[in-house]
Amino acid sequence: AGLLLLSFLTSSFLSTAPAQAQIIHAGQACVVKEDNISERVYTIREGDTLVLQCLVTGHPRPQVRWTKTAGSASDKFQETSVLNETLRIEKIQRLQGGRYYCKAENGVGVPAIKSIRVDVQYLDEPVLTVHQTISDVRGSFYQEKTVFLRCTVNSNPPARFIWKRGAETLSHSQDNGVDIYEPLYTQGETKVLKLKNLRPQDYASYTCQVSVRNVCSIPDKSITFQLTNTTAPPALKLSVNETLVVNPGDNITMQCSLTGGDPLPDLVWSHSPGPMPPNSFVQGGNLTIWRIRVEDSGYYNCTAVNNVGNPAKKTVNLLVRSMKNATFQITPDVIKESETIQLGQDLKLSCHVDAVPQEKVVYFWYKNGKPARFSDRLLITRNDPEFPPVTCSLEIIDLRFSDYGTYLCVATFQGAPIPDLSVEVNISSETVPPTISVPKGQTTITVREGSRAELQCEVRGKPKPPIIWSRVDKETPMPSGTMTMETYDGKLRLESVSREMSGTYKCQTARYNGFNIRPREALVQLNVQFPPVVEPAFQDVRQGMGRSVALRCTMLKGSPMKVATSVWRFNGTLLAQPLAEQQDYSELKVDSVSRETSGSYECSISNDVGVSTCLFQVSAKAYSPEFYYDTPNPTLSQRQSKNYSYILQWTQKEPDAVDPILKYRLEVRQLTQRNTIQTFIPVQKMEKGLLLEHILPNLKVPQSYEVRLTPITSFGAGDMAARIIRYMERRSPSLPTDNTCRFEDEKICGFVQDKMDNFDWTRQNALTQNPKRTVNTGPPTDISGTPEGYYMFIEASRPRVTGDKARLISPLYNITAKYYCVSFYYHMYGKHIGSLNLLVRVRNKRAIDTQVWSLSGNRGNMWQQAHVPINPPGPFQIIFEGVRGTSYEGDIAIDDVTLKKGDCPRKPIGPNKAVALPGSSVPALRSPCLSGPLTFFLYVLLR
């Protein structure tokens, strides 16, 4: 394939870099802007696709997580998050607006968190309603009618309203009979058109037009209303009463008729609670329900709307007759606080049914089959206030032997085809209050998870009341979903129990269908046994050849919480391993890791209920290399041969975990071909974080390649890492054709503001200066002397404080010469001038900033030029740093920045200005304003 691999490897410095992140958009954004507090705002139309990308740097490669807050008022992250460098939301909705966070983390330093606010733009259809008032004026001579047309819309950004009468746009100034205003305390955005003292010309067609000024290409919307002398709000009448009682199985029709309204109102039937029943049919204003059921009861609403005045509404409370749950209670003498039936004491028998309508239920009492007769000793209360509403009680005063017998309570809807309900109570010397207990051996029930459990409480007494079960130790529902469960035989049956059902259960007697006394209680403990939960489920164990390693499988949870047996297997073969009792773990020691002892170790732990397994993969394999993705300009082109080379950089993950790495196997394959070229790269030195480098030459333009890199130790091949190399021609940013940036363009030649400084440089000219700017500081014009010429300056007035810095950063320039000369004009006039610094940022393996020139203090009201020669060893940027002085008369400006290849003009101004950085071949001269490890020649000249 004509591909020659250079078989050499260079090691540079220890390279771990904390994560850095930047958010860019790639979706259907309307605009991305910075607001007044430097907040990034991403504006998008509702229904479009949101795409945000989080561009990250750092080594090892950071992991990215997207999260969102509900809005500016909430700092809580949503429960869901996205692990991906790209966040994509199809058909975004308004509620999905808010602040989105990109968090990049690689375990080095603190995570990088960047955010952007997403502003979703929308414009709903407007709603127009009409209201009117009529008031007496001047006694009773005439009436004044005022009409209000209210237009409401939901939008973002706030909508602009335009009112029209026909084709005429209305305003206050054109018509004294018109008033347009925004009311208080309204939902959404509202504008009201008030027609005062309605005139004949006011009967016309009115249009409310709403607009968000075509933001996000959202078109205007409008709604029109025809106002006439017959315009009126809706009015209704119903063919049935407001409360309608029917029998199950009936067919009913409710007619809702319009009695007024212009324009013609729309009629709508609704039901609450819940939707309209499936057996209902609406035609016009008629609602028919076929074969009505008990569950069809509720409120049925007929509503008429024509946007004039308030909607008209009529409601029918539909009740379907029903009776269920007949219960009784025996209440001994309350005054004597008795809990038993005794001769000579009072006794009350109560009867209740759940019915609809409840107040229409009639109760009848019988004794031994004959109607109970009212007397001085036998009192019947139709609605006993001591019990739930419409409970009927029969009270026996001074109980005698002759009062013993069978009492029957019958509940009925008189005249309705609803079956009666009855309940029977036997009063005798054998009628005794209940007792409750747990059968012997049933106090604690132990079952296995997934099986059936039965909890039992025994009740004695006559009559036997129902038993109510509940949980004692947990405020959680019973398996049925309710907080209590009722049983009539005292047994609570639980199917397919889970470990969460373990705990204490309480059984107690009910106060109905028995004695109305303090409940009797008992407790039952349920223990649900389940298999062990162990860790680790899987662990990758790396160790050097000949070293020992201990493998431990730990039981975290289980019932019983005790290891009964443990079994170890190596590559499926059983190993003998004794286990001490009462342990919550099992451990195996591999005395010496070798090729023979490397493989899969499996530990199966049992607690006599079930088995869980830990899996260990033991080997001396090296971990995979970690590619370095932040190499500046890794692609180098040779246009003549149409080839390019690539600088491949990586570090080794945990090199000390196994034996030393001897070499790497490098495999390179062109993506469009199958054949692979393989070579080996020897390793001289290896330590954690050491950045390794290898050049791949003679790659074909514009082909992409797959690169596989595998570390080799004395054990053999380790884990492989792969990546794709794609050809990308990188063009060096350039200054204008004459190599001078005069800042006449808003793009300012690719210079950008530093986000990590205190404030920004400002671009202005004599025409855009603030007329209230501080006098006695700053230039009157740019270097050209014309009012139209622009320059960059720092504003020293408030809120700036002493020492605040503003940094302006150039584009990244590729190296095409050994020496460069940076020339620029500066203006430093004012008694509070701080400092102007020039720095060079070299972008090689990592960014290094070095201050190469500095000047402080008042230099007079004139532009002066500086020349700074540099020889950066790699791609570089230049940075202008303005430092605010002690007060507000300290504006600093720059203009006409030039970057040229070669040396600067040789015109030294003094030995204290000529300096060289440490490591240069030029003798170093002391300068307080230079520091840093970058090696290149510097000679400062001023002209």
PDB file of N, CA, C and O in Angstrom, residues 385-435:
ATOM      1  N   PRO A 385     -77.098   9.825  65.792  1.00  0.00           N
ATOM      2  CA  PRO A 385     -75.969  10.765  65.626  1.00  0.00           C
ATOM      3  C   PRO A 385     -74.634  10.204  66.090  1.00  0.00           C
ATOM      4  O   PRO A 385     -73.589  10.786  65.786  1.00  0.00           O
ATOM      5  N   GLU A 386     -74.641   9.090  66.862  1.00  0.00           N
ATOM      6  CA  GLU A 386     -73.387   8.531  67.341  1.00  0.00           C
ATOM      7  C   GLU A 386     -72.721   7.637  66.300  1.00  0.00           C
ATOM      8  O   GLU A 386     -71.629   7.112  66.538  1.00  0.00           O
ATOM      9  N   PHE A 387     -73.339   7.439  65.144  1.00  0.00           N
ATOM     10  CA  PHE A 387     -72.818   6.543  64.125  1.00  0.00           C
ATOM     11  C   PHE A 387     -72.777   7.269  62.777  1.00  0.00           C
ATOM     12  O   PHE A 387     -73.230   8.414  62.669  1.00  0.00           O
ATOM     13  N   PRO A 388     -72.256   6.613  61.720  1.00  0.00           N
ATOM     14  CA  PRO A 388     -72.254   7.250  60.391  1.00  0.00           C
ATOM     15  C   PRO A 388     -73.652   7.667  59.983  1.00  0.00           C
ATOM     16  O   PRO A 388     -74.649   7.114  60.469  1.00  0.00           O
ATOM     17  N   PRO A 389     -73.767   8.684  59.111  1.00  0.00           N
ATOM     18  CA  PRO A 389     -75.098   9.203  58.727  1.00  0.00           C
ATOM     19  C   PRO A 389     -76.020   8.091  58.239  1.00  0.00           C
ATOM     20  O   PRO A 389     -75.604   7.129  57.587  1.00  0.00           O
ATOM     21  N   VAL A 390     -77.296   8.266  58.575  1.00  0.00           N
ATOM     22  CA  VAL A 390     -78.380   7.351  58.211  1.00  0.00           C
ATOM     23  C   VAL A 390     -78.070   5.942  58.731  1.00  0.00           C
ATOM     24  O   VAL A 390     -78.072   4.949  57.996  1.00  0.00           O
ATOM     25  N   THR A 391     -77.742   5.876  60.017  1.00  0.00           N
ATOM     26  CA  THR A 391     -77.628   4.602  60.725  1.00  0.00           C
ATOM     27  C   THR A 391     -78.816   4.494  61.676  1.00  0.00           C
ATOM     28  O   THR A 391     -79.077   5.413  62.465  1.00  0.00           O
ATOM     29  N   CYS A 392     -79.520   3.383  61.619  1.00  0.00           N
ATOM     30  CA  CYS A 392     -80.713   3.197  62.443  1.00  0.00           C
ATOM     31  C   CYS A 392     -80.355   2.336  63.660  1.00  0.00           C
ATOM     32  O   CYS A 392     -79.674   1.304  63.526  1.00  0.00           O
ATOM     33  N   SER A 393     -80.774   2.745  64.834  1.00  0.00           N
ATOM     34  CA  SER A 393     -80.470   2.016  66.065  1.00  0.00           C
ATOM     35  C   SER A 393     -81.749   1.619  66.793  1.00  0.00           C
ATOM     36  O   SER A 393     -82.734   2.374  66.815  1.00  0.00           O
ATOM     37  N   LEU A 394     -81.683   0.417  67.406  1.00  0.00           N
ATOM     38  CA  LEU A 394     -82.754  -0.075  68.280  1.00  0.00           C
ATOM     39  C   LEU A 394     -82.155  -0.196  69.671  1.00  0.00           C
ATOM     40  O   LEU A 394     -81.200  -0.963  69.881  1.00  0.00           O
ATOM     41  N   GLU A 395     -82.675   0.581  70.639  1.00  0.00           N
ATOM     42  CA  GLU A 395     -82.108   0.617  71.984  1.00  0.00           C
ATOM     43  C   GLU A 395     -83.069  -0.043  72.967  1.00  0.00           C
ATOM     44  O   GLU A 395     -84.267   0.296  72.999  1.00  0.00           O
ATOM     45  N   ILE A 396     -82.547  -1.007  73.751  1.00  0.00           N
ATOM     46  CA  ILE A 396     -83.342  -1.721  74.753  1.00  0.00           C
ATOM     47  C   ILE A 396     -82.942  -1.188  76.125  1.00  0.00           C
ATOM     48  O   ILE A 396     -81.766  -1.260  76.517  1.00  0.00           O
ATOM     49  N   ILE A 397     -83.902  -0.633  76.845  1.00  0.00           N
ATOM     50  CA  ILE A 397     -83.658  -0.084  78.184  1.00  0.00           C
ATOM     51  C   ILE A 397     -83.885  -1.186  79.220  1.00  0.00           C
ATOM     52  O   ILE A 397     -84.902  -1.897  79.187  1.00  0.00           O
ATOM     53  N   ASP A 398     -82.914  -1.319  80.158  1.00  0.00           N
ATOM     54  CA  ASP A 398     -83.054  -2.279  81.276  1.00  0.00           C
ATOM     55  C   ASP A 398     -83.332  -3.678  80.719  1.00  0.00           C
ATOM     56  O   ASP A 398     -84.432  -4.218  80.836  1.00  0.00           O
ATOM     57  N   LEU A 399     -82.307  -4.272  80.107  1.00  0.00           N
ATOM     58  CA  LEU A 399     -82.429  -5.555  79.418  1.00  0.00           C
ATOM     59  C   LEU A 399     -82.985  -6.630  80.357  1.00  0.00           C
ATOM     60  O   LEU A 399     -82.518  -6.793  81.485  1.00  0.00           O
ATOM     61  N   ARG A 400     -84.002  -7.381  79.848  1.00  0.00           N
ATOM     62  CA  ARG A 400     -84.616  -8.468  80.609  1.00  0.00           C
ATOM     63  C   ARG A 400     -84.451  -9.774  79.831  1.00  0.00           C
ATOM     64  O   ARG A 400     -84.127  -9.783  78.645  1.00  0.00           O
ATOM     65  N   PHE A 401     -84.745 -10.880  80.525  1.00  0.00           N
ATOM     66  CA  PHE A 401     -84.627 -12.197  79.903  1.00  0.00           C
ATOM     67  C   PHE A 401     -85.560 -12.318  78.698  1.00  0.00           C
ATOM     68  O   PHE A 401     -85.224 -12.932  77.689  1.00  0.00           O
ATOM     69  N   SER A 402     -86.696 -11.648  78.793  1.00  0.00           N
ATOM     70  CA  SER A 402     -87.670 -11.740  77.703  1.00  0.00           C
ATOM     71  C   SER A 402     -87.212 -10.993  76.451  1.00  0.00           C
ATOM     72  O   SER A 402     -87.798 -11.153  75.377  1.00  0.00           O
ATOM     73  N   ASP A 403     -86.154 -10.160  76.593  1.00  0.00           N
ATOM     74  CA  ASP A 403     -85.633  -9.413  75.435  1.00  0.00           C
ATOM     75  C   ASP A 403     -84.694 -10.247  74.590  1.00  0.00           C
ATOM     76  O   ASP A 403     -84.317  -9.829  73.483  1.00  0.00           O
ATOM     77  N   TYR A 404     -84.274 -11.436  75.145  1.00  0.00           N
ATOM     78  CA  TYR A 404     -83.413 -12.295  74.342  1.00  0.00           C
ATOM     79  C   TYR A 404     -84.169 -12.748  73.099  1.00  0.00           C
ATOM     80  O   TYR A 404     -85.384 -12.991  73.122  1.00  0.00           O
ATOM     81  N   GLY A 405     -83.424 -12.890  71.976  1.00  0.00           N
ATOM     82  CA  GLY A 405     -84.057 -13.357  70.740  1.00  0.00           C
ATOM     83  C   GLY A 405     -83.235 -12.964  69.532  1.00  0.00           C
ATOM     84  O   GLY A 405     -82.099 -12.479  69.637  1.00  0.00           O
ATOM     85  N   THR A 406     -83.830 -13.178  68.367  1.00  0.00           N
ATOM     86  CA  THR A 406     -83.159 -12.860  67.103  1.00  0.00           C
ATOM     87  C   THR A 406     -83.770 -11.593  66.531  1.00  0.00           C
ATOM     88  O   THR A 406     -84.982 -11.524  66.296  1.00  0.00           O
ATOM     89  N   TYR A 407     -82.893 -10.610  66.323  1.00  0.00           N
ATOM     90  CA  TYR A 407     -83.334  -9.316  65.793  1.00  0.00           C
ATOM     91  C   TYR A 407     -82.887  -9.205  64.332  1.00  0.00           C
ATOM     92  O   TYR A 407     -81.749  -9.523  63.975  1.00  0.00           O
ATOM     93  N   LEU A 408     -83.813  -8.738  63.480  1.00  0.00           N
ATOM     94  CA  LEU A 408     -83.548  -8.608  62.055  1.00  0.00           C
ATOM     95  C   LEU A 408     -83.741  -7.151  61.644  1.00  0.00           C
ATOM     96  O   LEU A 408     -84.767  -6.547  61.949  1.00  0.00           O
ATOM     97  N   CYS A 409     -82.691  -6.591  60.957  1.00  0.00           N
ATOM     98  CA  CYS A 409     -82.771  -5.223  60.426  1.00  0.00           C
ATOM     99  C   CYS A 409     -82.871  -5.320  58.908  1.00  0.00           C
ATOM    100  O   CYS A 409     -82.027  -5.957  58.259  1.00  0.00           O
ATOM    101  N   VAL A 410     -83.904  -4.686  58.324  1.00  0.00           N
ATOM    102  CA  VAL A 410     -84.115  -4.707  56.878  1.00  0.00           C
ATOM    103  C   VAL A 410     -84.012  -3.275  56.359  1.00  0.00           C
ATOM    104  O   VAL A 410     -84.693  -2.371  56.848  1.00  0.00           O
ATOM    105  N   ALA A 411     -83.126  -3.064  55.345  1.00  0.00           N
ATOM    106  CA  ALA A 411     -82.970  -1.754  54.693  1.00  0.00           C
ATOM    107  C   ALA A 411     -83.609  -1.816  53.322  1.00  0.00           C
ATOM    108  O   ALA A 411     -83.425  -2.792  52.580  1.00  0.00           O
ATOM    109  N   THR A 412     -84.373  -0.768  52.957  1.00  0.00           N
ATOM    110  CA  THR A 412     -85.121  -0.805  51.702  1.00  0.00           C
ATOM    111  C   THR A 412     -85.236   0.577  51.095  1.00  0.00           C
ATOM    112  O   THR A 412     -85.164   1.606  51.790  1.00  0.00           O
ATOM    113  N   PHE A 413     -85.334   0.621  49.754  1.00  0.00           N
ATOM    114  CA  PHE A 413     -85.778   1.809  49.026  1.00  0.00           C
ATOM    115  C   PHE A 413     -87.253   1.592  48.719  1.00  0.00           C
ATOM    116  O   PHE A 413     -87.611   0.802  47.846  1.00  0.00           O
ATOM    117  N   GLN A 414     -88.120   2.264  49.410  1.00  0.00           N
ATOM    118  CA  GLN A 414     -89.537   2.044  49.221  1.00  0.00           C
ATOM    119  C   GLN A 414     -89.985   2.527  47.837  1.00  0.00           C
ATOM    120  O   GLN A 414     -89.674   3.637  47.418  1.00  0.00           O
ATOM    121  N   GLY A 415     -90.658   1.628  47.129  1.00  0.00           N
ATOM    122  CA  GLY A 415     -91.196   1.966  45.822  1.00  0.00           C
ATOM    123  C   GLY A 415     -90.201   1.866  44.693  1.00  0.00           C
ATOM    124  O   GLY A 415     -90.534   2.201  43.547  1.00  0.00           O
ATOM    125  N   ALA A 416     -88.971   1.429  44.980  1.00  0.00           N
ATOM    126  CA  ALA A 416     -87.955   1.305  43.927  1.00  0.00           C
ATOM    127  C   ALA A 416     -87.606  -0.163  43.731  1.00  0.00           C
ATOM    128  O   ALA A 416     -87.610  -0.950  44.692  1.00  0.00           O
ATOM    129  N   PRO A 417     -87.276  -0.566  42.487  1.00  0.00           N
ATOM    130  CA  PRO A 417     -86.993  -1.989  42.222  1.00  0.00           C
ATOM    131  C   PRO A 417     -85.562  -2.377  42.614  1.00  0.00           C
ATOM    132  O   PRO A 417     -84.835  -2.982  41.821  1.00  0.00           O
ATOM    133  N   ILE A 418     -85.185  -2.016  43.834  1.00  0.00           N
ATOM    134  CA  ILE A 418     -83.845  -2.352  44.333  1.00  0.00           C
ATOM    135  C   ILE A 418     -84.025  -3.401  45.429  1.00  0.00           C
ATOM    136  O   ILE A 418     -84.814  -3.193  46.372  1.00  0.00           O
ATOM    137  N   PRO A 419     -83.342  -4.548  45.346  1.00  0.00           N
ATOM    138  CA  PRO A 419     -83.492  -5.584  46.380  1.00  0.00           C
ATOM    139  C   PRO A 419     -83.154  -5.049  47.766  1.00  0.00           C
ATOM    140  O   PRO A 419     -82.224  -4.256  47.939  1.00  0.00           O
ATOM    141  N   ASP A 420     -83.961  -5.498  48.763  1.00  0.00           N
ATOM    142  CA  ASP A 420     -83.687  -5.118  50.149  1.00  0.00           C
ATOM    143  C   ASP A 420     -82.427  -5.815  50.647  1.00  0.00           C
ATOM    144  O   ASP A 420     -82.020  -6.870  50.149  1.00  0.00           O
ATOM    145  N   LEU A 421     -81.791  -5.206  51.645  1.00  0.00           N
ATOM    146  CA  LEU A 421     -80.658  -5.822  52.343  1.00  0.00           C
ATOM    147  C   LEU A 421     -81.036  -5.974  53.806  1.00  0.00           C
ATOM    148  O   LEU A 421     -81.709  -5.113  54.384  1.00  0.00           O
ATOM    149  N   SER A 422     -80.619  -7.085  54.417  1.00  0.00           N
ATOM    150  CA  SER A 422     -80.951  -7.322  55.827  1.00  0.00           C
ATOM    151  C   SER A 422     -79.747  -7.893  56.554  1.00  0.00           C
ATOM    152  O   SER A 422     -78.845  -8.472  55.938  1.00  0.00           O
ATOM    153  N   VAL A 423     -79.767  -7.741  57.873  1.00  0.00           N
ATOM    154  CA  VAL A 423     -78.708  -8.288  58.710  1.00  0.00           C
ATOM    155  C   VAL A 423     -79.363  -8.777  60.009  1.00  0.00           C
ATOM    156  O   VAL A 423     -80.298  -8.162  60.518  1.00  0.00           O
ATOM    157  N   GLU A 424     -78.882  -9.936  60.552  1.00  0.00           N
ATOM    158  CA  GLU A 424     -79.506 -10.594  61.703  1.00  0.00           C
ATOM    159  C   GLU A 424     -78.551 -10.580  62.885  1.00  0.00           C
ATOM    160  O   GLU A 424     -77.349 -10.829  62.730  1.00  0.00           O
ATOM    161  N   VAL A 425     -79.115 -10.291  64.084  1.00  0.00           N
ATOM    162  CA  VAL A 425     -78.333 -10.247  65.320  1.00  0.00           C
ATOM    163  C   VAL A 425     -79.022 -11.123  66.356  1.00  0.00           C
ATOM    164  O   VAL A 425     -80.230 -10.960  66.613  1.00  0.00           O
ATOM    165  N   ASN A 426     -78.278 -12.051  66.980  1.00  0.00           N
ATOM    166  CA  ASN A 426     -78.821 -12.943  68.013  1.00  0.00           C
ATOM    167  C   ASN A 426     -78.352 -12.448  69.373  1.00  0.00           C
ATOM    168  O   ASN A 426     -77.155 -12.364  69.642  1.00  0.00           O
ATOM    169  N   ILE A 427     -79.295 -12.125  70.245  1.00  0.00           N
ATOM    170  CA  ILE A 427     -78.986 -11.666  71.599  1.00  0.00           C
ATOM    171  C   ILE A 427     -79.439 -12.738  72.585  1.00  0.00           C
ATOM    172  O   ILE A 427     -80.609 -13.113  72.631  1.00  0.00           O
ATOM    173  N   SER A 428     -78.432 -13.274  73.352  1.00  0.00           N
ATOM    174  CA  SER A 428     -78.728 -14.302  74.358  1.00  0.00           C
ATOM    175  C   SER A 428     -77.614 -14.273  75.390  1.00  0.00           C
ATOM    176  O   SER A 428     -76.688 -13.448  75.313  1.00  0.00           O
ATOM    177  N   SER A 429     -77.710 -15.190  76.325  1.00  0.00           N
ATOM    178  CA  SER A 429     -76.652 -15.278  77.340  1.00  0.00           C
ATOM    179  C   SER A 429     -75.346 -15.750  76.733  1.00  0.00           C
ATOM    180  O   SER A 429     -74.273 -15.609  77.342  1.00  0.00           O
ATOM    181  N   GLU A 430     -75.382 -16.332  75.522  1.00  0.00           N
ATOM    182  CA  GLU A 430     -74.178 -16.802  74.855  1.00  0.00           C
ATOM    183  C   GLU A 430     -73.533 -15.731  73.967  1.00  0.00           C
ATOM    184  O   GLU A 430     -72.474 -15.969  73.376  1.00  0.00           O
ATOM    185  N   THR A 431     -74.166 -14.575  73.852  1.00  0.00           N
ATOM    186  CA  THR A 431     -73.588 -13.475  73.064  1.00  0.00           C
ATOM    187  C   THR A 431     -72.503 -12.805  73.907  1.00  0.00           C
ATOM    188  O   THR A 431     -72.810 -12.113  74.885  1.00  0.00           O
ATOM    189  N   VAL A 432     -71.251 -13.028  73.555  1.00  0.00           N
ATOM    190  CA  VAL A 432     -70.111 -12.547  74.358  1.00  0.00           C
ATOM    191  C   VAL A 432     -69.140 -11.808  73.436  1.00  0.00           C
ATOM    192  O   VAL A 432     -69.045 -12.090  72.233  1.00  0.00           O
ATOM    193  N   PRO A 433     -68.374 -10.847  73.969  1.00  0.00           N
ATOM    194  CA  PRO A 433     -67.405 -10.094  73.155  1.00  0.00           C
ATOM    195  C   PRO A 433     -66.253 -10.990  72.697  1.00  0.00           C
ATOM    196  O   PRO A 433     -66.009 -12.046  73.286  1.00  0.00           O
ATOM    197  N   PRO A 434     -65.533 -10.561  71.654  1.00  0.00           N
ATOM    198  CA  PRO A 434     -64.515 -11.435  71.073  1.00  0.00           C
ATOM    199  C   PRO A 434     -63.199 -11.396  71.833  1.00  0.00           C
ATOM    200  O   PRO A 434     -62.890 -10.452  72.564  1.00  0.00           O
ATOM    201  N   THR A 435     -62.431 -12.467  71.664  1.00  0.00           N
ATOM    202  CA  THR A 435     -61.025 -12.508  72.062  1.00  0.00           C
ATOM    203  C   THR A 435     -60.235 -12.949  70.833  1.00  0.00           C
ATOM    204  O   THR A 435     -60.765 -13.603  69.932  1.00  0.00           O
TER     205      THR A 435
END
